[in-house]
Structures are given as structure tokens and as C-alpha cells.
PDB file of C-alpha atoms in Angstrom:
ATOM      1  CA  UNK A   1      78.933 -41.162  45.030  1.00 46.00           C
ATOM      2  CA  UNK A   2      77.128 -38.851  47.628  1.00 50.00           C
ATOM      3  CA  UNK A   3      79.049 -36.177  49.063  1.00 52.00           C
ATOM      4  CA  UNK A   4      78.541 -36.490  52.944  1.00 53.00           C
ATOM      5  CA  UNK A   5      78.124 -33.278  54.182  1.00 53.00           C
ATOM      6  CA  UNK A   6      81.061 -31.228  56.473  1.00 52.00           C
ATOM      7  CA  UNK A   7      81.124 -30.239  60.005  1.00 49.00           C
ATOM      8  CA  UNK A   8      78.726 -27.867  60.786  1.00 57.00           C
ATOM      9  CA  UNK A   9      77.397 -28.052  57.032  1.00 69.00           C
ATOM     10  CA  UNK A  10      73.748 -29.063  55.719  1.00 81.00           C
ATOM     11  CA  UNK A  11      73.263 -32.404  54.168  1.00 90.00           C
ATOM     12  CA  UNK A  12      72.387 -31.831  50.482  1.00 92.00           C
ATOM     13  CA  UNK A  13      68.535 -32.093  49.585  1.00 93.00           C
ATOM     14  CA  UNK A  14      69.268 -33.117  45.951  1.00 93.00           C
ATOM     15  CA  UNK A  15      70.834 -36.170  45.837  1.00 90.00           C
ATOM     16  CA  UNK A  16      73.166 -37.229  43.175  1.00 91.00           C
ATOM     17  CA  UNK A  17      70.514 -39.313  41.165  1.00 89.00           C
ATOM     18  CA  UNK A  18      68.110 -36.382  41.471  1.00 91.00           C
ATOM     19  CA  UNK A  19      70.846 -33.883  39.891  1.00 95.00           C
ATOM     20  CA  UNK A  20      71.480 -36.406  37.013  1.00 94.00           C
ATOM     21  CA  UNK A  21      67.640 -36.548  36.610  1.00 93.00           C
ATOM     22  CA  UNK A  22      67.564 -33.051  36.742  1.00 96.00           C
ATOM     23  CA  UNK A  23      70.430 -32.173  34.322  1.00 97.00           C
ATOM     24  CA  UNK A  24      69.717 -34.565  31.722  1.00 96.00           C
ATOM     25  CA  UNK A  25      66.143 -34.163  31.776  1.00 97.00           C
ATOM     26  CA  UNK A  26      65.638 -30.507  31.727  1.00 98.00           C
ATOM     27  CA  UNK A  27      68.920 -30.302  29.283  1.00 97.00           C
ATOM     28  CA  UNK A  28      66.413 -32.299  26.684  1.00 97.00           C
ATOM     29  CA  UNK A  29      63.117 -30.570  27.462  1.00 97.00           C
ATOM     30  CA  UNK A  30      64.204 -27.032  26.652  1.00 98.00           C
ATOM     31  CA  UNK A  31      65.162 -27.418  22.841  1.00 96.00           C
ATOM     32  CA  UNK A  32      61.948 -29.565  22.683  1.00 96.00           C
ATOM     33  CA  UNK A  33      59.885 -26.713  23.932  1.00 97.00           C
ATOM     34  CA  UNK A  34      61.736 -24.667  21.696  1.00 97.00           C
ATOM     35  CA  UNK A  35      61.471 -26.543  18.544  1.00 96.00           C
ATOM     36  CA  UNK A  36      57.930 -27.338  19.431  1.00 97.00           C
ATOM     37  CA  UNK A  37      56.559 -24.036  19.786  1.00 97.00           C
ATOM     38  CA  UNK A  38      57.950 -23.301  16.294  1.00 95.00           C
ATOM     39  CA  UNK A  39      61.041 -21.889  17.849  1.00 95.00           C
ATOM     40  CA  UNK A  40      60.007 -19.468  20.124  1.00 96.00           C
ATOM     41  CA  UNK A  41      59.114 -20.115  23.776  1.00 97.00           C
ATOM     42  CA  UNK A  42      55.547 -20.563  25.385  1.00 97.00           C
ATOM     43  CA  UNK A  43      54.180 -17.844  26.894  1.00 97.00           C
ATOM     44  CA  UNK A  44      52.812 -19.425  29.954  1.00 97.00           C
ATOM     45  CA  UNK A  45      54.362 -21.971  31.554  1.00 98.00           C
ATOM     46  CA  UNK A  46      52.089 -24.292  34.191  1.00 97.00           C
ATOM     47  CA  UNK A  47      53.988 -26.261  36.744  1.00 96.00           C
ATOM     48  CA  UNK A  48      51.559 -28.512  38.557  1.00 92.00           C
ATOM     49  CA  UNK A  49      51.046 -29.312  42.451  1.00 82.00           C
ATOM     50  CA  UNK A  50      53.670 -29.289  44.976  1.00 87.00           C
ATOM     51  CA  UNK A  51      56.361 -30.911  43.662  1.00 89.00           C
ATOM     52  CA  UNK A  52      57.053 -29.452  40.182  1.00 93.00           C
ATOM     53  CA  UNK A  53      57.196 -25.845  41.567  1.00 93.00           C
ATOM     54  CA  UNK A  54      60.957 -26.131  42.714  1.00 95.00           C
ATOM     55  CA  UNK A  55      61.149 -26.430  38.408  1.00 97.00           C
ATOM     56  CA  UNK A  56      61.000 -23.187  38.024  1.00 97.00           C
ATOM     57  CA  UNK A  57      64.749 -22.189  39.638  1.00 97.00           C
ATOM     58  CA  UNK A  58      65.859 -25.042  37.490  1.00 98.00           C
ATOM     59  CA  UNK A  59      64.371 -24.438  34.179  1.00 98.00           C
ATOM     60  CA  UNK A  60      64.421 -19.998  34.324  1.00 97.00           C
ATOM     61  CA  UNK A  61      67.817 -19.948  33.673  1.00 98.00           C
ATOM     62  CA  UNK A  62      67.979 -22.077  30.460  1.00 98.00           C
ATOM     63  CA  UNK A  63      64.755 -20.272  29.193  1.00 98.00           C
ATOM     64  CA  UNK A  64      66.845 -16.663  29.875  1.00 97.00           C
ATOM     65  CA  UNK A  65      69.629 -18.119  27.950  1.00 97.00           C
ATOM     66  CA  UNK A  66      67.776 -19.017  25.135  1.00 97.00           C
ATOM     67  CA  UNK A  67      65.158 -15.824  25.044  1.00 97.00           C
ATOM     68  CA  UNK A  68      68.410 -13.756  24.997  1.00 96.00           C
ATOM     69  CA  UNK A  69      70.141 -15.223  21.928  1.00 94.00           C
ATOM     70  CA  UNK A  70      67.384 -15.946  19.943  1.00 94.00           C
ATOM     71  CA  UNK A  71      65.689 -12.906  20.630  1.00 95.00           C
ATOM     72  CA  UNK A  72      62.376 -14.420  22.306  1.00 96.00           C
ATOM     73  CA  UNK A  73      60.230 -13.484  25.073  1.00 95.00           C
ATOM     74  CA  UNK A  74      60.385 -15.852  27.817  1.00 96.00           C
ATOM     75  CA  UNK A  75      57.777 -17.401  29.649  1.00 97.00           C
ATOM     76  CA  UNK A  76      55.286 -16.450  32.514  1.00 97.00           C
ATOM     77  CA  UNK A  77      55.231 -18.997  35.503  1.00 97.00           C
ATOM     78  CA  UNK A  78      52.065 -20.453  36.910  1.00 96.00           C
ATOM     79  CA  UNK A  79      51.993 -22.921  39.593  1.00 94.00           C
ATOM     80  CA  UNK A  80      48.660 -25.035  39.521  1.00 94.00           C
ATOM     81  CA  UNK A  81      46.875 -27.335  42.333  1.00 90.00           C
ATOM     82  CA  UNK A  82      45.166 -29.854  40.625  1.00 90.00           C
ATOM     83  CA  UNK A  83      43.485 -33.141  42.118  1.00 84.00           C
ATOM     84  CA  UNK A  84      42.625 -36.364  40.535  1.00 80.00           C
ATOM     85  CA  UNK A  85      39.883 -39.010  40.142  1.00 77.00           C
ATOM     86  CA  UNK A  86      40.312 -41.888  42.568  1.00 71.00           C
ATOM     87  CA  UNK A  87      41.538 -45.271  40.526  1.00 71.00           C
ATOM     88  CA  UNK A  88      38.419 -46.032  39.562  1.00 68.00           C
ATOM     89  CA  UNK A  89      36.932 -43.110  37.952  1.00 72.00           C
ATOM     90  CA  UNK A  90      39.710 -42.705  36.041  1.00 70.00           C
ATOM     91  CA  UNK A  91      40.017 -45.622  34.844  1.00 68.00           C
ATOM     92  CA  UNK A  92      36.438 -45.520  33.615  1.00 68.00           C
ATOM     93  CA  UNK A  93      37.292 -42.140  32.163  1.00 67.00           C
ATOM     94  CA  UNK A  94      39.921 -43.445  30.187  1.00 65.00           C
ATOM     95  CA  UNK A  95      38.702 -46.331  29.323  1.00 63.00           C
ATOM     96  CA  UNK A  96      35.246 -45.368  27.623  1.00 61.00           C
ATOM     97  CA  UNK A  97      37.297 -41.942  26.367  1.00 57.00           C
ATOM     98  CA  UNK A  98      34.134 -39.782  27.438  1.00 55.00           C
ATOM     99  CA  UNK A  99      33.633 -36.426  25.820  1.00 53.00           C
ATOM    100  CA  UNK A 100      35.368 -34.286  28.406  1.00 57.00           C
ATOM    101  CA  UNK A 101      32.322 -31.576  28.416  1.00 59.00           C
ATOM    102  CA  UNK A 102      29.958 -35.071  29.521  1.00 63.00           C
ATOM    103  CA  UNK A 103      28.654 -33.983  33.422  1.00 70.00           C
ATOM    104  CA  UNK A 104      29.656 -36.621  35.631  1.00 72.00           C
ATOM    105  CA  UNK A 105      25.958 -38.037  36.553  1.00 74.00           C
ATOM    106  CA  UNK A 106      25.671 -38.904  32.738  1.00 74.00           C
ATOM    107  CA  UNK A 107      28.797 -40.630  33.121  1.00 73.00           C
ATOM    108  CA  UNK A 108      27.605 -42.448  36.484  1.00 74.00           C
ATOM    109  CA  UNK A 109      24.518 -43.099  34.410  1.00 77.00           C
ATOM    110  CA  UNK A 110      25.785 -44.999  31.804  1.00 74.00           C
ATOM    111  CA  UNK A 111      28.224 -47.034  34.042  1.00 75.00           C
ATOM    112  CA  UNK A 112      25.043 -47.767  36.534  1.00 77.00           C
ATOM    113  CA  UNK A 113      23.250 -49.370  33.559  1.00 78.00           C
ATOM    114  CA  UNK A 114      25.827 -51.649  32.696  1.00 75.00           C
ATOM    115  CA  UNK A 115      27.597 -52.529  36.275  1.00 77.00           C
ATOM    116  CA  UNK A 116      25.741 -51.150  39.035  1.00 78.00           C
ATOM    117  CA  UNK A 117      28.674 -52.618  41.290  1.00 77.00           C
ATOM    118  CA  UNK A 118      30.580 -50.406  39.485  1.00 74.00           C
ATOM    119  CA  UNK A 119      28.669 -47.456  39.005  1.00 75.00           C
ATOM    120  CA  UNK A 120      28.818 -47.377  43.264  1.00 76.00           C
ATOM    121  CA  UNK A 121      32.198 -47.380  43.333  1.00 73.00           C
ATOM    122  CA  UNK A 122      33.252 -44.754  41.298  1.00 75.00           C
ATOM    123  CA  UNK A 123      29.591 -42.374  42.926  1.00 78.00           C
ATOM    124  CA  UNK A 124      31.763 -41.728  45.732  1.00 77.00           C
ATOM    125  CA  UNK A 125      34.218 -40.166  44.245  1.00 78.00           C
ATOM    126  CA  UNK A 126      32.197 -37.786  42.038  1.00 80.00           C
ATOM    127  CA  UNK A 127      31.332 -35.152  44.868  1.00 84.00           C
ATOM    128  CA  UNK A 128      35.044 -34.219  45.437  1.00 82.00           C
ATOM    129  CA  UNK A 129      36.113 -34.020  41.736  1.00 84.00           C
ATOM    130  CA  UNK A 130      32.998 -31.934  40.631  1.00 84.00           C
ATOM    131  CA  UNK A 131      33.906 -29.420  43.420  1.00 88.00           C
ATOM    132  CA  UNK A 132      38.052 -30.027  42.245  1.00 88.00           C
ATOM    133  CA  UNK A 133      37.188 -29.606  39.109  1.00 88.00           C
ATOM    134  CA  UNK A 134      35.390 -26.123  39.464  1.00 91.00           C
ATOM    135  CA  UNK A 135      38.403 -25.020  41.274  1.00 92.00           C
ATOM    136  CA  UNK A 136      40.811 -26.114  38.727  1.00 92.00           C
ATOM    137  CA  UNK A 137      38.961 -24.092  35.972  1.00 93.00           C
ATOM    138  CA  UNK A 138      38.325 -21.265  37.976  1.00 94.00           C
ATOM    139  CA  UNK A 139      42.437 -21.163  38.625  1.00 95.00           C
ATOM    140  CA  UNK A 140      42.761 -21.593  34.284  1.00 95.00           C
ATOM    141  CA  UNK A 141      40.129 -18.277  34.299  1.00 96.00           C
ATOM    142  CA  UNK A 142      42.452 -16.758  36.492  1.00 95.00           C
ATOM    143  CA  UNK A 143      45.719 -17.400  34.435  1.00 96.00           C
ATOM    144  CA  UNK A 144      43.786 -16.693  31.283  1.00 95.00           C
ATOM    145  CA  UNK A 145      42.724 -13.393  32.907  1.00 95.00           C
ATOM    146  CA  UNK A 146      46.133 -12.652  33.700  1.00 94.00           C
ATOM    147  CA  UNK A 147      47.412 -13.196  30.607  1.00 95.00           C
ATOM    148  CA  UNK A 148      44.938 -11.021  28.699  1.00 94.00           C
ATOM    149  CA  UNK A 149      45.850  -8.253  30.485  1.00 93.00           C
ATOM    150  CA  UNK A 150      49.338  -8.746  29.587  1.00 91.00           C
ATOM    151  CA  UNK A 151      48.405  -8.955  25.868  1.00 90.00           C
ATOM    152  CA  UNK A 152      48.366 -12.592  25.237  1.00 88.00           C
ATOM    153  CA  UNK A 153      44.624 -13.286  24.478  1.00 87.00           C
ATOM    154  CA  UNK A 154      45.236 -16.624  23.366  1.00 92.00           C
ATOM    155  CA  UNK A 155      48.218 -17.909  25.585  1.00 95.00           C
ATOM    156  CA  UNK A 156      50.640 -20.555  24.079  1.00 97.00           C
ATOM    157  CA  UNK A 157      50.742 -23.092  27.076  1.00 97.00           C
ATOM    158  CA  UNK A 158      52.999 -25.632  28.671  1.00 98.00           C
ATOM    159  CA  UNK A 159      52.913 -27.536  31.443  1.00 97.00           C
ATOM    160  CA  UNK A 160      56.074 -29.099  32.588  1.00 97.00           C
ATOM    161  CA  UNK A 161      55.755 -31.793  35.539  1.00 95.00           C
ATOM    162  CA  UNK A 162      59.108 -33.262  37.434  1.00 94.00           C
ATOM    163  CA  UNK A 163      57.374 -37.046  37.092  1.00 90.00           C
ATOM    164  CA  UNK A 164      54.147 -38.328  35.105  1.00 86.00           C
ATOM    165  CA  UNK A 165      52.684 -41.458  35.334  1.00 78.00           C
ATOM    166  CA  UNK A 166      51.698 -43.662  31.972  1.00 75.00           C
ATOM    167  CA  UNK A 167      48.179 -42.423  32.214  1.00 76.00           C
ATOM    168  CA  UNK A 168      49.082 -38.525  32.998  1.00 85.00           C
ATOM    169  CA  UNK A 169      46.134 -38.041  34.945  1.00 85.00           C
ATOM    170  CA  UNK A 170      47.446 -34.719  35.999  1.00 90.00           C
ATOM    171  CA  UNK A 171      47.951 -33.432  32.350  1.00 91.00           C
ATOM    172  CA  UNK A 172      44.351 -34.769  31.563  1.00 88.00           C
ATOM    173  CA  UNK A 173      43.242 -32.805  34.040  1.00 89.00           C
ATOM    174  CA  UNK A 174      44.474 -29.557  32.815  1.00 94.00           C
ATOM    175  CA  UNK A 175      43.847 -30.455  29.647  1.00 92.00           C
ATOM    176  CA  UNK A 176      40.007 -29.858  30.994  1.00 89.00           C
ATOM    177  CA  UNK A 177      40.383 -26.973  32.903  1.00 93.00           C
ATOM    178  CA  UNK A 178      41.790 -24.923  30.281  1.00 95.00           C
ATOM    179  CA  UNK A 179      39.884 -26.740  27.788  1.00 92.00           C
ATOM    180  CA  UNK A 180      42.457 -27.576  25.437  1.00 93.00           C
ATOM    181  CA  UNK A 181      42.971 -31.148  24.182  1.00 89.00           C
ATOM    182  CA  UNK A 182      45.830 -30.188  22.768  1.00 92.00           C
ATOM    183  CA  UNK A 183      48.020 -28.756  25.417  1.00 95.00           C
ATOM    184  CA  UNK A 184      51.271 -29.406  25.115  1.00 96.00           C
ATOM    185  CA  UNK A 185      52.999 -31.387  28.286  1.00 97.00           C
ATOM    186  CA  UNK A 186      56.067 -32.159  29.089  1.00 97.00           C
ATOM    187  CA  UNK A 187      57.903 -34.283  32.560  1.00 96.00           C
ATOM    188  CA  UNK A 188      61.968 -34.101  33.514  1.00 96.00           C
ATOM    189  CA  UNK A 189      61.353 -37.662  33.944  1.00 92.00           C
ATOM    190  CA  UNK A 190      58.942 -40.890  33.878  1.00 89.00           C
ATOM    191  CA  UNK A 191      59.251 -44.692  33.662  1.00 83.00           C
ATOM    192  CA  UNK A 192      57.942 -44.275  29.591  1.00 81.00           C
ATOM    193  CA  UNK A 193      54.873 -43.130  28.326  1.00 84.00           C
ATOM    194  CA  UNK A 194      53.651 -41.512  24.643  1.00 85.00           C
ATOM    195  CA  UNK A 195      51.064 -39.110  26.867  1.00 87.00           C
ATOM    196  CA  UNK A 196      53.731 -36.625  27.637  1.00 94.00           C
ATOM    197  CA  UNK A 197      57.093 -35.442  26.045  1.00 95.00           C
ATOM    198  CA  UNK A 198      59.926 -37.419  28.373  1.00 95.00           C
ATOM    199  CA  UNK A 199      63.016 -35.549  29.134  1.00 95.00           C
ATOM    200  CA  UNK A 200      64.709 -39.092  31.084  1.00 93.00           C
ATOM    201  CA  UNK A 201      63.013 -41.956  30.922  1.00 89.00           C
ATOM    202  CA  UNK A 202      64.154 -44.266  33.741  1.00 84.00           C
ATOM    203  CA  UNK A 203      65.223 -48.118  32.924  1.00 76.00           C
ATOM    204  CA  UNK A 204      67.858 -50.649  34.259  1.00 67.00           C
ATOM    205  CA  UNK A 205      70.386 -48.492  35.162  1.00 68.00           C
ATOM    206  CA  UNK A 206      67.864 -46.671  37.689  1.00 69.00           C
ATOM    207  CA  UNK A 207      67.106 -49.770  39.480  1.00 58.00           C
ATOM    208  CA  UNK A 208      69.756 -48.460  43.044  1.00 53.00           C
ATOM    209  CA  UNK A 209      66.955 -46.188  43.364  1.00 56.00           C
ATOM    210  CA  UNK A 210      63.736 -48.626  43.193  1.00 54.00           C
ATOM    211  CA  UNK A 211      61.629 -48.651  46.461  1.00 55.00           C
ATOM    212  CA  UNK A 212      60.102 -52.374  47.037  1.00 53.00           C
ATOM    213  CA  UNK A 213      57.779 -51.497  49.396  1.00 56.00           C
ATOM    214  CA  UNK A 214      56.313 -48.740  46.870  1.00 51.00           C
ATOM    215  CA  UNK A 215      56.830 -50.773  43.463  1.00 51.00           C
ATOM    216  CA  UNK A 216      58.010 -47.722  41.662  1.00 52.00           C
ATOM    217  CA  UNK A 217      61.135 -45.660  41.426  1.00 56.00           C
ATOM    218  CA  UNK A 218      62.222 -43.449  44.099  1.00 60.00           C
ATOM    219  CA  UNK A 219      60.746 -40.030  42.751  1.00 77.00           C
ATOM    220  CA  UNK A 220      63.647 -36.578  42.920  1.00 85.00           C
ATOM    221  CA  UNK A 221      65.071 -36.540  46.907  1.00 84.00           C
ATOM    222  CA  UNK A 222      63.331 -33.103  47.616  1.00 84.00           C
ATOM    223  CA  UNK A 223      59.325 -33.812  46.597  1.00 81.00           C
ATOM    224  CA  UNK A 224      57.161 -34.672  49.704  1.00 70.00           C
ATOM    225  CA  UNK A 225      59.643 -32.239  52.026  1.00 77.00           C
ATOM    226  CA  UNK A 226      58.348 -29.160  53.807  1.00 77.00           C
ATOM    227  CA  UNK A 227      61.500 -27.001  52.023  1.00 78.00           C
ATOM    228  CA  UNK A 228      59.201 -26.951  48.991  1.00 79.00           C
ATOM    229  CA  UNK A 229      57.007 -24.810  51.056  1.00 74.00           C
ATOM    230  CA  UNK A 230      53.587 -25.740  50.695  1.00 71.00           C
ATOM    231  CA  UNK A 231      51.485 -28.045  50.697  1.00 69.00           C
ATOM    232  CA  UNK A 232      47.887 -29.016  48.791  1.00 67.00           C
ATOM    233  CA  UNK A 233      46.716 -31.945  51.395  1.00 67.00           C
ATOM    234  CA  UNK A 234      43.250 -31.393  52.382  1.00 65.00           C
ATOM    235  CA  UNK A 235      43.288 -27.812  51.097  1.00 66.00           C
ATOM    236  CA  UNK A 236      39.946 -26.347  49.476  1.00 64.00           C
ATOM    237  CA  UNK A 237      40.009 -24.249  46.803  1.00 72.00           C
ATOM    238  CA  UNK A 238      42.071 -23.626  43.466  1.00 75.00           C
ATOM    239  CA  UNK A 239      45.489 -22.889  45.428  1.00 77.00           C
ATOM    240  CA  UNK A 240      47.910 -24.544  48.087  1.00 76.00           C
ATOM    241  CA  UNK A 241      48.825 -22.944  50.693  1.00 71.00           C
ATOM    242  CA  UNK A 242      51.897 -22.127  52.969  1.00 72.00           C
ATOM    243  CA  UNK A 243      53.319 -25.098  55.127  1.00 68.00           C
ATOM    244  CA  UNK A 244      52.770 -23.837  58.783  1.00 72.00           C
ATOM    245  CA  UNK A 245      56.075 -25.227  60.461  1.00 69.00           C
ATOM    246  CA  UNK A 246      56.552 -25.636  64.255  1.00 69.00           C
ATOM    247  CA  UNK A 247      60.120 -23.773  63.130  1.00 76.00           C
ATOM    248  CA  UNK A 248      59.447 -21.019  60.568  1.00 80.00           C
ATOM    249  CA  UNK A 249      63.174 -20.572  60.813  1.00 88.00           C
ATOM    250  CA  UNK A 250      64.375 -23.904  60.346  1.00 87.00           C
ATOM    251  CA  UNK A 251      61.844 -23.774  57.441  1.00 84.00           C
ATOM    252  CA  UNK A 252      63.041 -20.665  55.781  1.00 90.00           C
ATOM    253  CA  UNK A 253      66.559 -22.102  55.942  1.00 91.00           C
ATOM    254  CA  UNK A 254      65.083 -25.253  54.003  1.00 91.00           C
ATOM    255  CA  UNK A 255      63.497 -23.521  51.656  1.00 92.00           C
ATOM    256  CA  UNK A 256      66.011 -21.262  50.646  1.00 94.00           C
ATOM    257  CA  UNK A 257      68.639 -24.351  50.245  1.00 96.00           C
ATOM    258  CA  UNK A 258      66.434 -25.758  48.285  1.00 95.00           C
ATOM    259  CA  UNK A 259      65.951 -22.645  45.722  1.00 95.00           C
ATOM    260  CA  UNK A 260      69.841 -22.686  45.721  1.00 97.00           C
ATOM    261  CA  UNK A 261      70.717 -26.295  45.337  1.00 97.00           C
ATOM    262  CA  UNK A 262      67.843 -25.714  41.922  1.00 96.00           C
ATOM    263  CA  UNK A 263      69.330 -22.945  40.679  1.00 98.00           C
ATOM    264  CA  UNK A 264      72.769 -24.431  40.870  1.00 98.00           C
ATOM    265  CA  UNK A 265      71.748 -26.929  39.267  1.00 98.00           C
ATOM    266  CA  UNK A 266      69.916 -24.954  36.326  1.00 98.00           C
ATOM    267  CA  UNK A 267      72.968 -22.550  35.786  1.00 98.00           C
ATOM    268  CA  UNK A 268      74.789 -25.583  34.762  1.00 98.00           C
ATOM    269  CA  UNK A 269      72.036 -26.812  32.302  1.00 98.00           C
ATOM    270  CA  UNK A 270      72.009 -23.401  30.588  1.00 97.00           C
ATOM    271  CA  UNK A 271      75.806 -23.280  30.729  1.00 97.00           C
ATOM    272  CA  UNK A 272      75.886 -26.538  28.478  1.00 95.00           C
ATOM    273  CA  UNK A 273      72.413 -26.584  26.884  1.00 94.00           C
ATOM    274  CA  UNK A 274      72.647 -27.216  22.950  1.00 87.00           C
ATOM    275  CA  UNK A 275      69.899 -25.420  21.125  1.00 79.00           C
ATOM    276  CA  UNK A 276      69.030 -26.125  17.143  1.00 73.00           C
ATOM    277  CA  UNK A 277      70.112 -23.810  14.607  1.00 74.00           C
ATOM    278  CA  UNK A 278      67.383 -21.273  14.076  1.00 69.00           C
ATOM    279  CA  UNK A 279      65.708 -22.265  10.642  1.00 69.00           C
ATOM    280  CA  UNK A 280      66.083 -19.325   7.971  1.00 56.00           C
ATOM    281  CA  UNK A 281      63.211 -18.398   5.842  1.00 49.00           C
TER     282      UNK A 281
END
């Protein structure tokens, strides 16, 4: 049950689905990430668009916990704007499984010469992405850059969304921009796919939050609110930028119940996180 909020007291932003999202997911991911990057932490960490930055005051303090006893570095924090191909593009993407390096008018090229109708469609949509795309790997250059300065020539990577879709267009995106097939990805939650690592997959027992009019589930209560802070809609170039509110107080409020409510909530995920015994040898 919700807890309605006092006199004089602000309505919670995560609901009580989100936090159960939130706990179990993120409770599953870390040991995951742990176990997966041969038990050590990554060093870089991307979280992706808007709505997976509020991750990070949920997932630093069960990476602290677990850098501390197993004597591990943790990792560096990136957030990431990336874009996608519109429906069709990507589904012609996916479905022919182009080489990733192939320029998009070879790709129109083929699809022109065996359904023009086709081929139309998707020409559209190929001005925005080549300039999206540049952006994105000119923001990997930039972490990579970073990173090399730090030490880390060759960066161990994750990317951790808070929702992916069956096709993870957003991770196959990355994937290009940093060039890595491989890249490890991981989402708190999804409705079940094998592109990504799952940390809650959502079923029956999720259907109370199921919006009809949308035909999928309702996604965490605080994504697509200005108390995340910023905002990648019609924004050029390889970063979002700041939310310019009518009430930069109001905002800052927001925004700062929001990093609370998160860490709250990741305090008690470290607090009853269950790691693997470290392998000997």
C-alpha cells in the first residue's frame, strides 16, 4: 500500500512498485556484475539517457560496499545521450544483421534494390542517425579519453539501463559507438529478453501497473519528471542538457528528493545485498 503523504509533507516520487523494482532488481544486478567481470567491478560504468541517471544514487552504495570488502576499485560513472533509429530502420538493421561498420547509403542501397517502398521509408530517417551517431561516438572518445588519463587504456565497460526493450536498441547503439560487440549490458528491469542481463523481469503479478492506453507496463514513477533534471528532447549534440524550469526552486527541491528517495533506497540494497564467496586460487 502507498503511504499518502502528511500535512505539509511531499508526496513520494518512488512509488511502492518502483522501490520493489528497484530493490530486487539492483539487489540481483550487482553480484552479476561482480561475478561477471571475474569478480572485480567494471571500471566504467555507462548509464544511458535521462532516465537511468537517477541509477547511480541507487547502485553507488552497493558498489562501495562491495569494493570495500573485497578489496576492488569501484567504478567511474558516465551518463550517455544516445538516440535511436525510427521503427523501421531498425528493424531493417536487425533484421538483415548488417556489419555495424556498413555506411548507411550502402544499407539504403541494398534495401532500394529489393523494396524501393521500403528503401523510402527508412531514407528519412538516415540524416538524423548519421549526425546521432557521430555524436554518440564522439561522447565514447570522450569517456575513452577520460579514462586513459586515469590509467585504464582499455576500460572494462558496463552499461546499466532502469528498462530495456526485447530488441535493446539502446545497448545496440552503444555497442557501436564504443565499438564493442561485446559490451556487457545490464537493465533493473524488462518484460524478458536474452539481449541484456535482467535484474526483474515483470509478469502476472505486475499487471496493477499495466497502462492500456500504452500496451506496456507502467515504467519506475520518477522517469519522464523534470526532478531527474534534464532532459535530451530535441537537443543537438553528444550531451543533454539542464531542464530550464519556470521554478528553479521548486525544481531544486525535486531534484534533491529525488537523489534522496534513490539513495534511501540503495542504502538498503547494500545493507542486505548477498555477494558470492570470493573463489580461491
Amino acid at each position: 500500500m502507498e503511504r499518502a503523504a502528511g500535512a505539509g509533507e511531499k508526496k513520494p516520487i518512488l512509488n511502492e512498485w518502483t522501490r520493489m523494482v528497484l530493490e530486487k532488481g539492483i539487489g540481483t544486478l550487482v553480484p552479476k556484475i561482480y561475478e561477471d567481470f571475474g569478480e572485480k567491478l567494471p571500471d566504467v560504468v555507462i548509464l544511458p539517457d535521462t532516465s537511468a541517471r537517477p541509477l547511480y544514487y541507487a547502485f553507488k552504495p552497493s558498489f562501495e560496499r562491495v569494493a570495500a570488502e573485497k578489496g576492488i576499485k569501484p567504478p567511474h560513472f558516465y551518463f550517455f545521450k544516445t538516440a535511436r533509429p525510427n521503427e523501421d530502420l531498425q528493424n531493417i538493421e536487425i533484421a538483415t544483421e548488417i556489419d555495424e561498420s556498413m555506411p548507411f547509403q550502402e544499407l539504403l542501397r541494398r534495401v532500394k534494390s529489393i523494396n524501393p517502398k521500403m528503401g523510402s521509408e527508412i531514407e528519412e530517417d538516415i540524416p538524423r542517425m548519421e549526425n546521432e551517431r557521430e555524436h554518440m561516438k564522439v561522447r565514447a572518445e570522450e569517456i575513452s579519453t577520460h579514462e586513459a588519463r586515469r590509467g585504464s587504456e582499455q576500460p572494462s565497460i558496463a552499461v546499466i539501463d532502469e528498462f530495456t526493450t526485447y530488441n535493446a536498441s539502446t545497448v545496440r547503439e552503444l555497442r557501436r559507438a564504443f565499438q564493442m560487440p561485446e559490451l556487457k549490458a545490464y537493465a533493473v528491469f524488462t518484460k524478458g529478453t536474452d539481449k541484456v542481463v535482467s535484474g526483474y523481469v515483470t509478469g502476472p503479478q505486475d499487471e496493477q501497473d499495466y497502462d492500456p492506453e500504452k500496451g506496456y507496463l507502467a515504467k519506475l514513477s520518477y522517469t519522464q519528471k523534470d526532478a531527474v533534471g534534464v532532459t535530451k528532447d530535441d537537443v543537438v549534440g553528444p550531451h543533454s542538457v539542464l531542464i530550464d524550469a519556470e521554478d528553479p526552486k521548486a525544481l531544486a527541491a525535486d531534484k534533491k528528493q529525488l537523489r534522496d528517495e534513490m539513495t534511501a533506497v540503495g542504502r538498503r540494497i547494500a545493507e542486505n545485498l548477498s555477494l558470492p564467496a570470493t573463489r580461491s586460487g
